[in-house]
CSV table of C-alpha atoms in Angstrom, one decimal:
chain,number,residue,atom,x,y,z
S,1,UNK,CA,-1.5,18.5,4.6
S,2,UNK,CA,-1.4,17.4,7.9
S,3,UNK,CA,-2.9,13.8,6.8
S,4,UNK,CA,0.2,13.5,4.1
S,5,UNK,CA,2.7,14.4,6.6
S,6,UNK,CA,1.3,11.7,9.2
S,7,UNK,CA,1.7,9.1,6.2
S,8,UNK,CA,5.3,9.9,5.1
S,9,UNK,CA,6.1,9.7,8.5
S,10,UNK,CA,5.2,6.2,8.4
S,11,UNK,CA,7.7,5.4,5.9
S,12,UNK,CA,11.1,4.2,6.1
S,13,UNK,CA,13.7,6.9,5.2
S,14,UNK,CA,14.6,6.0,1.7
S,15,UNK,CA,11.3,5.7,0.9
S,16,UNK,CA,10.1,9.0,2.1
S,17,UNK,CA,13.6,10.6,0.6
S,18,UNK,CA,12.7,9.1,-2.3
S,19,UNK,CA,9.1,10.6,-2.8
S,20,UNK,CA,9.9,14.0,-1.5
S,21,UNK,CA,13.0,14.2,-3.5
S,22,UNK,CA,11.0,14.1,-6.7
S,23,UNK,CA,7.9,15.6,-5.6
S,24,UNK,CA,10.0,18.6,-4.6
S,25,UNK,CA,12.7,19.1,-6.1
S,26,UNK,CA,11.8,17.3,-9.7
S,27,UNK,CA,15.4,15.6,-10.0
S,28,UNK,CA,15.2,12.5,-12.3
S,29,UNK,CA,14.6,8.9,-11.0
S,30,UNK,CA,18.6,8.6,-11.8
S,31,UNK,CA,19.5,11.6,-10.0
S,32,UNK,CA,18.0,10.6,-7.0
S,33,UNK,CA,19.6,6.8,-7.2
S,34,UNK,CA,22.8,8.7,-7.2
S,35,UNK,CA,22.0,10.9,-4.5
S,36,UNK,CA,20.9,8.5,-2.1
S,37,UNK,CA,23.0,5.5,-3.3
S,38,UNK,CA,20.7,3.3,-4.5
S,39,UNK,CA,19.9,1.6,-7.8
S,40,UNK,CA,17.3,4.0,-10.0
S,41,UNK,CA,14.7,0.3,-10.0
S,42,UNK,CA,14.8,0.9,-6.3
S,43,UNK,CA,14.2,4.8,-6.4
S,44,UNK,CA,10.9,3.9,-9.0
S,45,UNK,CA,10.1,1.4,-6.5
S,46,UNK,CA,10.2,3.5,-3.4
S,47,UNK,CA,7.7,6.1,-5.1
S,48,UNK,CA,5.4,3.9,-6.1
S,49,UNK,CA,5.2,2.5,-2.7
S,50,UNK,CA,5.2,5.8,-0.9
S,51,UNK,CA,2.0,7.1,-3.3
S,52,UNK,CA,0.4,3.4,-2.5
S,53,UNK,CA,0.5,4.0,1.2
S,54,UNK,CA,-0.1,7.6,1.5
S,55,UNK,CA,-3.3,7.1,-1.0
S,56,UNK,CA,-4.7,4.3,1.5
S,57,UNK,CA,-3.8,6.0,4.7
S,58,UNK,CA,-5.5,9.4,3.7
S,59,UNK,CA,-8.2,7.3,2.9
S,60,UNK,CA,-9.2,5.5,5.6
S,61,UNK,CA,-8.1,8.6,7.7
S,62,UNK,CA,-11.0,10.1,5.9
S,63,UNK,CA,-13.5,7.4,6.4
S,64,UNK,CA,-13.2,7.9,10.0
């Protein structure tokens, strides 16, 4: 858990807002674009990259 934390950290705001909004709380790619004021593209964007980076930190966390 530690590892995740380290990696969202990482990320810029939106980003991480944007993954932990629907990891946690569930609300719909829409519902978080309205939420944060951004377009719902961006939101599915923001996800995608936070999973991408957290997958490949925790990784080569691992390896060493």
């Amino acid at each position: 858990m530690e590892l995740l934390e380290r990696a969202l950290a990482e990320l810029p705001v939106a980003c991480r807002d944007s993954f932990l909004l629907r990891k946690l709380e569930g609300p719909t790619h829409l519902q978080i674009a309205e939420r944060l004021c951004i377009s719902r593209a961006l939101v599915e964007k923001h996800i995608v990259n936070a999973m991408k980076h957290c997958r490949a930190r925790m990784r080569e966390w691992d390896a060493h």
